[in-house]
mmCIF file of C-alpha atoms and ligand atoms in Angstrom:
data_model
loop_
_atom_site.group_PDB
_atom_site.id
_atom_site.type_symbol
_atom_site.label_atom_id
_atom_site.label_comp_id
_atom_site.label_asym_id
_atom_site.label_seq_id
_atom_site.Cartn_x
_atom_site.Cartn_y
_atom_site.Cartn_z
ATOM 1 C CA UNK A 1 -84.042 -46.704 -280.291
ATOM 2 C CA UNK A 2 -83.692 -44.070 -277.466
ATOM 3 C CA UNK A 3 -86.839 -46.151 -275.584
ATOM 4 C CA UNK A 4 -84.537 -49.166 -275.639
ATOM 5 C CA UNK A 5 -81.528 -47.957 -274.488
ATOM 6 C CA UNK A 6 -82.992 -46.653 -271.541
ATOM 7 C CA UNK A 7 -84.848 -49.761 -270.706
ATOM 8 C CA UNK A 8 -82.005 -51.768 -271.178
ATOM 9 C CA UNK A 9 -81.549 -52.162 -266.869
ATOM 10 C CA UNK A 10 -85.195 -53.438 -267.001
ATOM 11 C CA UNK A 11 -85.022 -55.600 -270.155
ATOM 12 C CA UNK A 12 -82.093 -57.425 -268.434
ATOM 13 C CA UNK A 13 -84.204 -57.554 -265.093
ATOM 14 C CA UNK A 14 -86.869 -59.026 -266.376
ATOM 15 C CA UNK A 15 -86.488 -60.177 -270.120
ATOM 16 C CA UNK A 16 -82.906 -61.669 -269.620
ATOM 17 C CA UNK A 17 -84.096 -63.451 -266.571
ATOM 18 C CA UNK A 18 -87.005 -65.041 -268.569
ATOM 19 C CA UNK A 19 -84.851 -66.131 -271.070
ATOM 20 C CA UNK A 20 -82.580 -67.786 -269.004
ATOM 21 C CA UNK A 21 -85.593 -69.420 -267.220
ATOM 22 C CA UNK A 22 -87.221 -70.914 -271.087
ATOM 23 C CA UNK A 23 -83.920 -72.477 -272.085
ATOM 24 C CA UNK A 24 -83.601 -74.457 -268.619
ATOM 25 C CA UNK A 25 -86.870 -75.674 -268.694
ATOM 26 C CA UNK A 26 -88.167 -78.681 -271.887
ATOM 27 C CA UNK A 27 -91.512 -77.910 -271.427
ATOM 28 C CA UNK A 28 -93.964 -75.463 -268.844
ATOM 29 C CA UNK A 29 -94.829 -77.080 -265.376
ATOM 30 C CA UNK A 30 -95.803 -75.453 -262.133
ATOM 31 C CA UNK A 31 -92.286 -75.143 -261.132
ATOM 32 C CA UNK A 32 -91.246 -72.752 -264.127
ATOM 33 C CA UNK A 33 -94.858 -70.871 -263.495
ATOM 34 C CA UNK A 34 -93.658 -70.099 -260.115
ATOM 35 C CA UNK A 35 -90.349 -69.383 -261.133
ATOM 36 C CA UNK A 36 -91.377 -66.809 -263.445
ATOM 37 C CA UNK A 37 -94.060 -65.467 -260.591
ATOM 38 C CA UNK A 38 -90.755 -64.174 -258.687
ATOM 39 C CA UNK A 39 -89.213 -62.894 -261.730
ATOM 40 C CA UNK A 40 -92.182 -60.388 -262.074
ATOM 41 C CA UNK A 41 -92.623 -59.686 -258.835
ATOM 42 C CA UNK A 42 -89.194 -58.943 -258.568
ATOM 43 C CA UNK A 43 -89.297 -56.860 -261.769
ATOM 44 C CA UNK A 44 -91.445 -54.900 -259.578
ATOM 45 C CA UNK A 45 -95.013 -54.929 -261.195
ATOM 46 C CA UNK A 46 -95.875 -55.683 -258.084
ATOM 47 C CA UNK A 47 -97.915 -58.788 -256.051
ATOM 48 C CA UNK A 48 -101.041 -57.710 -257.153
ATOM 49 C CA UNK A 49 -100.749 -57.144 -260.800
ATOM 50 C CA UNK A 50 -98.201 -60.144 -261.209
ATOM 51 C CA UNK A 51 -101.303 -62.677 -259.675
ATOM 52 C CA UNK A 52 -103.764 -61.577 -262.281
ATOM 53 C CA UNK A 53 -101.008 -61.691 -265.100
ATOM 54 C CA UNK A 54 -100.292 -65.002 -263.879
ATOM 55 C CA UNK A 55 -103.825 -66.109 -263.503
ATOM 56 C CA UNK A 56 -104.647 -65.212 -267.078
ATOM 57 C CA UNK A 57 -101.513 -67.022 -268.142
ATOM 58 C CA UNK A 58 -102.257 -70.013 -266.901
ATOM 59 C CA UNK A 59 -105.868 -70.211 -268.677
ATOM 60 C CA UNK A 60 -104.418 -69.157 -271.576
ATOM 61 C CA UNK A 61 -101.719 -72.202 -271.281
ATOM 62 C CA UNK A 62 -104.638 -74.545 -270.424
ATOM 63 C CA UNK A 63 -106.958 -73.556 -273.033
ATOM 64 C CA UNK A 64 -104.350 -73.813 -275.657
ATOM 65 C CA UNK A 65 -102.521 -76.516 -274.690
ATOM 66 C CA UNK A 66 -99.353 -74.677 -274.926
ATOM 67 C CA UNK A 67 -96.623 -76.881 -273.780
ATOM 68 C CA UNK A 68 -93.232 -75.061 -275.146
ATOM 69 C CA UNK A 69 -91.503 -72.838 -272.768
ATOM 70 C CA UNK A 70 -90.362 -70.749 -275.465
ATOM 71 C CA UNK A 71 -94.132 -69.603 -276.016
ATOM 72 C CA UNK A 72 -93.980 -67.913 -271.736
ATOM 73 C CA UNK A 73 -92.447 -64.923 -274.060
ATOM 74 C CA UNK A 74 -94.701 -63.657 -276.644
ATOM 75 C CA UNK A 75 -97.811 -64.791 -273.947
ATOM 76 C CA UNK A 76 -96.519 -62.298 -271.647
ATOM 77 C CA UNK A 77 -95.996 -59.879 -273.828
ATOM 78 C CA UNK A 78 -99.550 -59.710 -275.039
ATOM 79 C CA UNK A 79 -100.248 -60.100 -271.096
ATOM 80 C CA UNK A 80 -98.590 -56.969 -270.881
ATOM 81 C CA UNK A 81 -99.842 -54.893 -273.936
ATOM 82 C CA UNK A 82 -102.654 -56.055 -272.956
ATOM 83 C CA UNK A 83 -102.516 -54.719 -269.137
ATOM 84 C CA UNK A 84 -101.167 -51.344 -270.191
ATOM 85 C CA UNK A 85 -103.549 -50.709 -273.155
ATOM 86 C CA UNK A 86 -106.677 -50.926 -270.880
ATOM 87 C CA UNK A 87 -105.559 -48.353 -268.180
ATOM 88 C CA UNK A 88 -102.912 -46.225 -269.663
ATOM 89 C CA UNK A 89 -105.131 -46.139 -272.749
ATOM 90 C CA UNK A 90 -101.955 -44.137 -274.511
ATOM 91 C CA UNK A 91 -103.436 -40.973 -273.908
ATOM 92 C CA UNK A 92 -101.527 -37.808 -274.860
ATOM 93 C CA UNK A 93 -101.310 -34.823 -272.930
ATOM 94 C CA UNK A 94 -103.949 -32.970 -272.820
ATOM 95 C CA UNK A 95 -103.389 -29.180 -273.600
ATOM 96 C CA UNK A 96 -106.044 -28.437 -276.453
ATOM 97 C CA UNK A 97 -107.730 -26.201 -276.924
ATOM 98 C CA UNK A 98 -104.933 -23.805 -276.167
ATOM 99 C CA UNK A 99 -105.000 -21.976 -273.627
ATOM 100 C CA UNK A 100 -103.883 -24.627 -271.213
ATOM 101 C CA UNK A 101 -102.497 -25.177 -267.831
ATOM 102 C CA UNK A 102 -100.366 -27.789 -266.314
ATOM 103 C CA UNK A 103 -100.299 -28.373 -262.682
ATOM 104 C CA UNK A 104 -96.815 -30.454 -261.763
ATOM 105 C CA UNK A 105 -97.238 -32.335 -257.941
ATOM 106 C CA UNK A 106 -94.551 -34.764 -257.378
ATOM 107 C CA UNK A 107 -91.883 -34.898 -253.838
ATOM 108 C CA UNK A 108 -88.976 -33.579 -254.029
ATOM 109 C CA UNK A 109 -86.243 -35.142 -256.335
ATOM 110 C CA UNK A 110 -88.324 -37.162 -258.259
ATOM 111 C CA UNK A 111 -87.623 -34.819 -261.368
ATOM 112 C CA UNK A 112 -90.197 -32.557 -261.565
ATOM 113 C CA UNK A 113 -88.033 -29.634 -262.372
ATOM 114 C CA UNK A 114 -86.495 -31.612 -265.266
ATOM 115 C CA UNK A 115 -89.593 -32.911 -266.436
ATOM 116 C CA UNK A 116 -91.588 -29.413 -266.469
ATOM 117 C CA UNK A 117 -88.315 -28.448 -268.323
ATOM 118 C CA UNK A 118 -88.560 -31.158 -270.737
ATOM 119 C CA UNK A 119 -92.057 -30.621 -271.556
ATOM 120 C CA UNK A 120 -91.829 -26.796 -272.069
ATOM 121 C CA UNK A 121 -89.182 -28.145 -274.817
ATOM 122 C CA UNK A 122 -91.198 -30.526 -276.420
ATOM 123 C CA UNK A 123 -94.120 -27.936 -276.380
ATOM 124 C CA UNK A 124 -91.982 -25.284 -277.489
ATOM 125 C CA UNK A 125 -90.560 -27.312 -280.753
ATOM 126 C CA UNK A 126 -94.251 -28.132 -281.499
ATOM 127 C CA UNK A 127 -94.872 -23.961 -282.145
ATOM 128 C CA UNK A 128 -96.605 -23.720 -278.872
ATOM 129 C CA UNK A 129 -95.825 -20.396 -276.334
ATOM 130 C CA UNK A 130 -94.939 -21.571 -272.778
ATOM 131 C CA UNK A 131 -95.071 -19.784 -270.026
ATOM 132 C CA UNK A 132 -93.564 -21.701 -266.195
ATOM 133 C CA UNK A 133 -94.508 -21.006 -263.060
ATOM 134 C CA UNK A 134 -91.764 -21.277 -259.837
ATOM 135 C CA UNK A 135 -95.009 -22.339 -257.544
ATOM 136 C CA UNK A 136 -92.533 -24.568 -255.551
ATOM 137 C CA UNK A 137 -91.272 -21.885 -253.245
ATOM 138 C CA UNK A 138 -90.093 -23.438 -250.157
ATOM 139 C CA UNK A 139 -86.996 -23.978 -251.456
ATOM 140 C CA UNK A 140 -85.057 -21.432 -252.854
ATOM 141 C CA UNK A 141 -83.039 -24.237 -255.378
ATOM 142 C CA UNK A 142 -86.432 -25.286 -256.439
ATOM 143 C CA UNK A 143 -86.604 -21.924 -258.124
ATOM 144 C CA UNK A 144 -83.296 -21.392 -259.036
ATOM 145 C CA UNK A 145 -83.300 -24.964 -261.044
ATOM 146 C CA UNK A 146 -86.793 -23.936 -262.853
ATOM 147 C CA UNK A 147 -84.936 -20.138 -263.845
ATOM 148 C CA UNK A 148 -82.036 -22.308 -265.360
ATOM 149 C CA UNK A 149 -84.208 -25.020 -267.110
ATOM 150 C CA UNK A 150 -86.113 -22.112 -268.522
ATOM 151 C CA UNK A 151 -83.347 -20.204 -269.752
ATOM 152 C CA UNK A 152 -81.968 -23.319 -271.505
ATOM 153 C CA UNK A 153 -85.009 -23.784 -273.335
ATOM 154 C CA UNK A 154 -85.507 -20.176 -274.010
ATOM 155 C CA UNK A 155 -89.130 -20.183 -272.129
ATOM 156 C CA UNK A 156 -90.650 -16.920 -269.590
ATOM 157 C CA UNK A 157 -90.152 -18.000 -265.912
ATOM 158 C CA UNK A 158 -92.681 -16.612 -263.670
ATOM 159 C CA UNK A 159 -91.549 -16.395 -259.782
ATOM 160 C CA UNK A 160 -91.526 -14.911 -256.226
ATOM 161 C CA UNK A 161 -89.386 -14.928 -253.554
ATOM 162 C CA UNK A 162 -88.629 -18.083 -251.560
ATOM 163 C CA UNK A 163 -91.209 -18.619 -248.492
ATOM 164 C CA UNK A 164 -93.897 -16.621 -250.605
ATOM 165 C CA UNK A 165 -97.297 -17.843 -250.867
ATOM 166 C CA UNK A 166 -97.232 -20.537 -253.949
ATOM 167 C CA UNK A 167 -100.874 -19.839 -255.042
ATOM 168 C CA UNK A 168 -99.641 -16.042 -255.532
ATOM 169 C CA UNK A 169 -97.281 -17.280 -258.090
ATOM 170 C CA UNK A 170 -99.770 -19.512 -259.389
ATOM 171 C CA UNK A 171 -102.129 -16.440 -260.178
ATOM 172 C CA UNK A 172 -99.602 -14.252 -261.415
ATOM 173 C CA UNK A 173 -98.291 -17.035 -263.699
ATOM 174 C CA UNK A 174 -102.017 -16.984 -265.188
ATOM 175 C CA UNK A 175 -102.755 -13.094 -265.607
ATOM 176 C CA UNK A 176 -99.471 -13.122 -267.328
ATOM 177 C CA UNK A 177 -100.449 -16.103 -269.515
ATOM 178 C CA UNK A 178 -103.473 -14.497 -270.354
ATOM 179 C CA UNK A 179 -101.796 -10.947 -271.518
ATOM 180 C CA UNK A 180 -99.071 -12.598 -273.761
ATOM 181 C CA UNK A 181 -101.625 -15.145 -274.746
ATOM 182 C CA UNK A 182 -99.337 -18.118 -274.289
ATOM 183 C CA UNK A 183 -100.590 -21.386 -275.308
ATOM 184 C CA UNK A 184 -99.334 -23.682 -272.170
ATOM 185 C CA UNK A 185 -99.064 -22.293 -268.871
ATOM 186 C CA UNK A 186 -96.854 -25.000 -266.915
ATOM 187 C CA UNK A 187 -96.816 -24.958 -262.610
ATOM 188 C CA UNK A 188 -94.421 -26.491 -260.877
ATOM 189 C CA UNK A 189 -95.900 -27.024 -256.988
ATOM 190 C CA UNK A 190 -94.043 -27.905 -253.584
ATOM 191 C CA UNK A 191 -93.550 -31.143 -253.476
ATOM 192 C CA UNK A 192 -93.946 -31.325 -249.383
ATOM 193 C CA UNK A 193 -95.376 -34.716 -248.661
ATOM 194 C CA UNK A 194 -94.806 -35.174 -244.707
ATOM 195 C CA UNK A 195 -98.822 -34.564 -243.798
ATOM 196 C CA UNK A 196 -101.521 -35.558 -246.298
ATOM 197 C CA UNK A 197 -103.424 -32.272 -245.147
ATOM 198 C CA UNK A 198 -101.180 -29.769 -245.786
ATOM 199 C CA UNK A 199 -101.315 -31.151 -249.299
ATOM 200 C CA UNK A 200 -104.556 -31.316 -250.027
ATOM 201 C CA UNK A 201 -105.124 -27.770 -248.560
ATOM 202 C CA UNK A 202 -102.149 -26.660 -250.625
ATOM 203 C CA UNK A 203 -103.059 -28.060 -253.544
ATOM 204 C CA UNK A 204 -106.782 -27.273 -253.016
ATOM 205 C CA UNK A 205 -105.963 -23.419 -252.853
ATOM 206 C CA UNK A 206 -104.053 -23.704 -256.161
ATOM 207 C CA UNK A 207 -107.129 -25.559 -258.119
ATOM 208 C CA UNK A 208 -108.986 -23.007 -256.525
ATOM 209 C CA UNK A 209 -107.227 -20.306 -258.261
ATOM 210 C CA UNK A 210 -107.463 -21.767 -261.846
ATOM 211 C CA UNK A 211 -110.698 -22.775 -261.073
ATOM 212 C CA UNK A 212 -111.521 -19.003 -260.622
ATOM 213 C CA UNK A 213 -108.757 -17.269 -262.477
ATOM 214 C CA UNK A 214 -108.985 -19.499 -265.865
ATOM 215 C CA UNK A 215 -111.458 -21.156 -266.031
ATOM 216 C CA UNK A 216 -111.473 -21.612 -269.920
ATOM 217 C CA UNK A 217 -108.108 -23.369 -269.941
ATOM 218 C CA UNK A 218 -107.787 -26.707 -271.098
ATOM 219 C CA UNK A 219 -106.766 -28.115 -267.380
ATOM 220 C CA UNK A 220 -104.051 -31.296 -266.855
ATOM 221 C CA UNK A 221 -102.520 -32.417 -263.322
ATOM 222 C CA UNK A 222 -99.518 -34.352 -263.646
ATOM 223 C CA UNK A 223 -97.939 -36.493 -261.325
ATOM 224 C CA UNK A 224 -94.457 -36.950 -261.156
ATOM 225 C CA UNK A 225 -93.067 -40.525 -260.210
ATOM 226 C CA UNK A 226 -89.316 -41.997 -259.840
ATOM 227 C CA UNK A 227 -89.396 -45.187 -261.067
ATOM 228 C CA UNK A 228 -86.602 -45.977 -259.688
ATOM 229 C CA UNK A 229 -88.284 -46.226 -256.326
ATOM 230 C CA UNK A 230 -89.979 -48.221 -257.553
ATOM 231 C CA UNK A 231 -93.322 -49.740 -254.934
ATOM 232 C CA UNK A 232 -92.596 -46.849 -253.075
ATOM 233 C CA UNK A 233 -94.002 -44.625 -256.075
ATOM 234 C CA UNK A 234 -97.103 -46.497 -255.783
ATOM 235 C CA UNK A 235 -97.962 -45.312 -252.582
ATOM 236 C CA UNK A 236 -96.723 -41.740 -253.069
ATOM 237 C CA UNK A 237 -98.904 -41.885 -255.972
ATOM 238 C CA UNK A 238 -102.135 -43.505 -253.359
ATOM 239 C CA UNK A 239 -101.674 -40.373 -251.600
ATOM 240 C CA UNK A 240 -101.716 -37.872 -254.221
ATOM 241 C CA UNK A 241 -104.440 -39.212 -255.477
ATOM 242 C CA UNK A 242 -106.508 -38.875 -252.356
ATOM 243 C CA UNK A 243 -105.304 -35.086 -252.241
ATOM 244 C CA UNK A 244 -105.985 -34.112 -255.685
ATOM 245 C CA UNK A 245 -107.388 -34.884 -259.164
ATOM 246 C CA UNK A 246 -104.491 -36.404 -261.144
ATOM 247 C CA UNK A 247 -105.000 -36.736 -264.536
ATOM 248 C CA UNK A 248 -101.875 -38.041 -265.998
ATOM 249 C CA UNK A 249 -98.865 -39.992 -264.407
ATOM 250 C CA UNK A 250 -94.670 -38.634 -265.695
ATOM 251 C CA UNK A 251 -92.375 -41.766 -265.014
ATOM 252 C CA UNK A 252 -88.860 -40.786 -264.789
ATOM 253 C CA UNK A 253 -84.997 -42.218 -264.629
ATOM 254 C CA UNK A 254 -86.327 -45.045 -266.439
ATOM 255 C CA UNK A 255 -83.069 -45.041 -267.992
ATOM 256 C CA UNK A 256 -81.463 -45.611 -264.481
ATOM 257 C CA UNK A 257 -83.568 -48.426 -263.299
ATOM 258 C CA UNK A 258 -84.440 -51.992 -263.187
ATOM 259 C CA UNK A 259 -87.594 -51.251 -261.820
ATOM 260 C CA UNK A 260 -89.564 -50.425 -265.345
ATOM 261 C CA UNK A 261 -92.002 -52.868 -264.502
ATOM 262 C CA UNK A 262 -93.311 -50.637 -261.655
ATOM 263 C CA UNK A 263 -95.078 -49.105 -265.056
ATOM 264 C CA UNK A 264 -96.983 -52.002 -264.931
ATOM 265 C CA UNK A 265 -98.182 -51.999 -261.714
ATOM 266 C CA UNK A 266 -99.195 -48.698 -261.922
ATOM 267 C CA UNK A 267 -101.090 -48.232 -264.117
ATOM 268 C CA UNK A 268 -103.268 -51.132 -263.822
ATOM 269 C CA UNK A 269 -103.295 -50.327 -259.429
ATOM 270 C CA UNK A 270 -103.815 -46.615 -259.816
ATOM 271 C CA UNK A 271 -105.718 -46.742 -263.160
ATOM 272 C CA UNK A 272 -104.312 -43.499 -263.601
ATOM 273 C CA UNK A 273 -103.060 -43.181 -267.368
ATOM 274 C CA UNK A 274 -98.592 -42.738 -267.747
ATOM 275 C CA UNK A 275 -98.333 -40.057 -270.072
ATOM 276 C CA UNK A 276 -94.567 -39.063 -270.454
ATOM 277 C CA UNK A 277 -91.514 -41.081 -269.855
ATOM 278 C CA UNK A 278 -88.116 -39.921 -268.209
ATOM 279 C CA UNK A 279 -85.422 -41.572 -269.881
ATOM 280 C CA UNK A 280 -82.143 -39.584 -269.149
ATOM 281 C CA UNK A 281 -81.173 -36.294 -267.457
ATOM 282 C CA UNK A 282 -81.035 -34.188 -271.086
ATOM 283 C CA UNK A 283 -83.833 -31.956 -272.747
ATOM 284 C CA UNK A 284 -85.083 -34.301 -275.293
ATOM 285 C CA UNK A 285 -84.823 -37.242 -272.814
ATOM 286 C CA UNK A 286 -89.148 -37.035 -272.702
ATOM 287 C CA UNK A 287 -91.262 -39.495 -274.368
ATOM 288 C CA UNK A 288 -94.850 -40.130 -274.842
ATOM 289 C CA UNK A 289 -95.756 -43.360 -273.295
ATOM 290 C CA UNK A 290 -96.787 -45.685 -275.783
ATOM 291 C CA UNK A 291 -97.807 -49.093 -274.552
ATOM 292 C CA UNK A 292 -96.821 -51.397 -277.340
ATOM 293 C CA UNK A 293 -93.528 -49.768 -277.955
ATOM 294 C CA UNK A 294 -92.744 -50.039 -274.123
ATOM 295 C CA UNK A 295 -93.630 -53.545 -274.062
ATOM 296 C CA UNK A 296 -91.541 -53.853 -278.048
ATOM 297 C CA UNK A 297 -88.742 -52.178 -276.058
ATOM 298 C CA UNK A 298 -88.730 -54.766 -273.344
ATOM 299 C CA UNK A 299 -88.683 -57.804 -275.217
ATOM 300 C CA UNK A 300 -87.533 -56.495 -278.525
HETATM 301 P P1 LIG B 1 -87.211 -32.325 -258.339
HETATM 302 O O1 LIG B 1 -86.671 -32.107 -256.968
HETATM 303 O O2 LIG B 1 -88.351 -33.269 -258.333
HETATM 304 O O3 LIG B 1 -87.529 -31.074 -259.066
HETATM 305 O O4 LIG B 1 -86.069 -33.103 -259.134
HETATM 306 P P2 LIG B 1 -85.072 -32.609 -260.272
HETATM 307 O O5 LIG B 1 -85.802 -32.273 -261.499
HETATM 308 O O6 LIG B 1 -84.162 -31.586 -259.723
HETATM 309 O O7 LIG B 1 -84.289 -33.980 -260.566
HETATM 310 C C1 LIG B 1 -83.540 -34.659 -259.596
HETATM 311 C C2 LIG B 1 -82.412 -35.413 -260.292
HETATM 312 O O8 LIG B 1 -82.937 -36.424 -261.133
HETATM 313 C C3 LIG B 1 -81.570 -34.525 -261.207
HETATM 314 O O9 LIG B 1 -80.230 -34.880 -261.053
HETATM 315 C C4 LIG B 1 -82.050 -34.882 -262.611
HETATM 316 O O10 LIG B 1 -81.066 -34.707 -263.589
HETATM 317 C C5 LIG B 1 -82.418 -36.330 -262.444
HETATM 318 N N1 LIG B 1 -83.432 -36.790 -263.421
HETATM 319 C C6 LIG B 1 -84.663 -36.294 -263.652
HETATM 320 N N2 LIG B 1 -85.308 -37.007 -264.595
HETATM 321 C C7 LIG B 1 -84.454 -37.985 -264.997
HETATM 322 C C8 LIG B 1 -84.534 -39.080 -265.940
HETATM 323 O O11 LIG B 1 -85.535 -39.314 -266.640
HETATM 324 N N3 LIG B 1 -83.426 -39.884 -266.035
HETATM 325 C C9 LIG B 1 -82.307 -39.677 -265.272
HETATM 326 N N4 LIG B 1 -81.289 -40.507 -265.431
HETATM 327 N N5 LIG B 1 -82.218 -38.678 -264.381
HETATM 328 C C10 LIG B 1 -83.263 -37.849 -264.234
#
């Protein structure tokens, strides 16, 4: 229910436009093909996935001699489910065996404060002791926000000062995991994307750390996209993923956007699986992606 309120801007981008499209049309021709080839693309799955949706549509049409427009629907919708099964796979986060540590890279004001809050409350309801790191310390809010989120959910907030080295944080955060034994250790980073280096040397010298420091936790690097940037997050996401080992993708303001196709595009340009779903500013506003319910959502 909550999934399809907060697609509702996408399901009127792209399944009110198709709608619209299938009544005005008595039965599927190249013009209505094409016609729906700019709704997608302007849906924002983007070129690349919307030509092989498209060219697997139109075999499927052929082959079965479908003729009614009506059909477009439930075709693209196992299109879709289809797409998003094979590289988002619906895998879950990966935090077992405990202990585990999650490393949070994403720019600034894509949400990454309010998703590491989010998940430290969806941990925390599960049983599970969280611990946070503040490893995003070249800005002073950046900290402040993380101290608030964890206060709200009633979660340890490990920090320095602003300016102060963020892998020092990072290694702190761990020996105090280890001594109160929590379960999920979660890091935020800085999210400073203005030279691919700096990143990667950043980010290096925290992997380095866990590497080293815990190298029995259960390991997961998130990547924290605003979907309603839609191509844009694409390409942030091209360049994380030349500076580090991403292993899971958090969409948020899904709620806010048009743009949910981007989810589409994603995960079949990056093949990098979405995990978690941002779907309003509040606590419990965090799901698990799950392919067929997006895609349900969407057309439902
Ligand atoms: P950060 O700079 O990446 O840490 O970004 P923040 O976590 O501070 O979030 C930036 C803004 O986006 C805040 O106003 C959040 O409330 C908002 N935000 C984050 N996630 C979502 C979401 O899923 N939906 C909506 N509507 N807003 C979100």
């Amino acid at each position: 229910k909550r999934l399809k309120e907060g697609l509702s801007k996408t399901k009127q981008g792209i399944t009110g436009k198709i709608e619209n499209l299938v009544k005005s049309y008595q039965k599927i021709d190249e013009e209505l093909l094409e016609e729906l080839e700019e709704i997608l693309i302007t849906a924002d799955i983007g070129v690349q996935t919307t030509m092989s949706i498209m060219d697997s549509l139109r075999d499927k049409i052929k082959t079965d001699k479908i003729k009614e427009p009506e059909m477009i629907k439930e075709l693209l919708k196992e299109e879709l489910k289809e797409i998003l099964g094979k590289f988002s796979a619906d895998e879950k986060l990966n935090i077992e065996p405990s202990p585990a540590i999650i490393l949070v890279v994403g720019v600034n004001g894509v949400g990454k404060t309010t998703s590491i809050g989010k998940i430290a409350h969806k941990l925390k309801k599960q049983n599970k002791k969280v611990l946070l790191a503040a490893g995003d310390t070249f800005r002073a809010a950046a900290v402040e926000q993380l101290k608030i989120w964890g206060d709200r959910v009633g979660v340890e907030v490990i920090s320095h000062q602003e300016g102060s080295d963020p892998a020092a944080v990072i290694y702190d955060a761990i020996q105090a995991a280890k001594a109160r034994q929590a379960d999920v250790l979660i890091c935020d980073t800085a999210g400073r994307l203005h030279n691919k280096k700096n990143l990667m040397n950043e980010l290096g010298k925290i992997s380095k750390i866990v590497e080293r420091e815990y190298s029995t936790a259960t390991r997961e690097v998130l990547l924290v996209l605003d979907a309603t940037t839609g191509q844009n997050a694409i390409q942030q996401a091209k360049v994380f993923k030349e500076a580090t080992d991403i292993s899971g993708l958090v969409l948020t303001k899904l709620d806010g956007t048009a743009k949910g196709g981007v989810v589409v595009g994603i995960s079949q340009e990056l093949a990098i699986p979405v995990k978690l779903i941002g779907v309003g500013e509040k606590m419990q506003d965090l799901q698990e992606f799950d392919s067929q319910s997006f895609v349900n959502a969407l057309f439902g």
